[in-house]
Amino acid sequence: MINFRLVRHLYLFLAVAEEGNFGRAAKRLGMSQPPLTEQIQVLEQALKVKLFERGRKGATLTPVGVAILPAVRKFAEQLDRLELAVQEAITGSTGVLSIGAISSALVDTLPSLIDELGKRFPQLTVSVTEIDSVDAVPALERGDIDLAFARLEGELGTTIGALPLKQDRLAVALPKTHRFASMPRIRLATLAEEPFVTFSRAVSPTYFDSIIATCRAVGFSPRILHEVRTVATQVAFVGCGQGIALVPSSMKKAAPESVVVRPLREAVSVVTTAMAWSKSRQSPAVEAAIEILASGKVVSTRQRSVPHG
């Protein structure tokens, strides 16, 4: 239970500590000096410590006062934020919406979504952080973010909701000089002996596992030469002769001259971006984002996504 008397006393302590003078602190607080002095004495008695040394030049913090000042200041800031959140809730504003996103979503999905949310919630502040796909669900579960945009598929847990946003056909990136480079389509099984550059499992376990499972379904486990952090880096490594890579077919538009991207004969689709949220926390802004993206009201900034993260 909150001791509101103590809360008030701590605000009074903070004012005196910052002003260094009881008279100036009283003026700042809109009260006379004697009641302020009395209330500080009550606080000292309650804490059983002396907080100020009084003198002609004003009030100086004792060592104990100096020690507790940072914690009191932080507590006051948290109360101010709480008061602001309550006011925003009363007026219909949702305060801050925290979004974690892989780099491709930062370019492709978020600008239009944030613009649409701004129209619906003029006082909404959107805070965006770049994340790896592997961090999306843990960050949602901890409450570090409200929305995640990442490579996510399958069962994410009972407390996490998800909406697939973008899918793409799987293709193979090859060096321009590769013996398969002139083929219009490539059968996946013919790549069994090739060295692979793969998207790192540490960054996106779901995406990595889906690629491995796709290869095993046709009879082989890929021989992985390099694991990298982005799809763009996969293509760059292929261009340097470091192997081949299974990538979304949209990477054909971003491939350098040293790389060709050929479709697979097999029709294999992968999720390149999904939106996820925590079902345990309610937010009008999150609900609006789900509705906007589920209804297709937000159009990608590009016709097709070029995945990077």
Short mmCIF file of N, CA, C and O in Angstrom, two decimals, residues 104 107-108 166 299-308:
data_model
loop_
_atom_site.label_atom_id
_atom_site.label_comp_id
_atom_site.label_asym_id
_atom_site.label_seq_id
_atom_site.Cartn_x
_atom_site.Cartn_y
_atom_site.Cartn_z
N SER A 104 14.82 -5.11 -42.47
CA SER A 104 13.94 -5.04 -43.64
C SER A 104 12.61 -4.41 -43.30
O SER A 104 12.05 -3.63 -44.08
N VAL A 107 12.57 -0.61 -43.14
CA VAL A 107 12.50 0.06 -44.43
C VAL A 107 11.14 -0.14 -45.09
O VAL A 107 10.57 0.78 -45.67
N ASP A 108 10.61 -1.33 -44.96
CA ASP A 108 9.51 -1.75 -45.82
C ASP A 108 8.12 -1.59 -45.22
O ASP A 108 7.17 -1.32 -45.95
N LYS A 166 4.64 -10.95 -44.81
CA LYS A 166 5.26 -11.10 -46.12
C LYS A 166 5.82 -12.51 -46.28
O LYS A 166 6.46 -13.04 -45.38
N VAL A 299 0.37 -0.08 -47.22
CA VAL A 299 1.04 -0.60 -48.41
C VAL A 299 2.54 -0.49 -48.21
O VAL A 299 3.04 0.52 -47.71
N SER A 300 3.26 -1.53 -48.58
CA SER A 300 4.72 -1.53 -48.46
C SER A 300 5.30 -0.34 -49.21
O SER A 300 4.79 0.09 -50.23
N THR A 301 6.42 0.17 -48.69
CA THR A 301 7.10 1.27 -49.37
C THR A 301 7.75 0.81 -50.66
O THR A 301 8.16 1.61 -51.47
N ARG A 302 7.84 -0.52 -50.83
CA ARG A 302 8.31 -1.09 -52.09
C ARG A 302 7.33 -2.19 -52.49
O ARG A 302 6.65 -2.77 -51.66
N GLN A 303 7.24 -2.46 -53.78
CA GLN A 303 6.30 -3.47 -54.26
C GLN A 303 6.57 -4.82 -53.61
O GLN A 303 5.68 -5.52 -53.23
N ARG A 304 7.84 -5.16 -53.48
CA ARG A 304 8.21 -6.41 -52.83
C ARG A 304 9.37 -6.14 -51.89
O ARG A 304 10.27 -5.39 -52.19
N SER A 305 9.32 -6.79 -50.76
CA SER A 305 10.35 -6.56 -49.75
C SER A 305 11.68 -7.16 -50.17
O SER A 305 11.75 -8.25 -50.71
N VAL A 306 12.75 -6.41 -49.89
CA VAL A 306 14.10 -6.97 -50.02
C VAL A 306 14.63 -7.21 -48.63
O VAL A 306 14.99 -6.28 -47.94
N PRO A 307 14.61 -8.46 -48.12
CA PRO A 307 14.93 -8.73 -46.72
C PRO A 307 16.39 -8.52 -46.42
O PRO A 307 17.26 -8.87 -47.21
N HIS A 308 16.63 -7.94 -45.27
CA HIS A 308 18.01 -7.73 -44.80
C HIS A 308 18.25 -8.37 -43.44
O HIS A 308 19.36 -8.68 -43.10
#
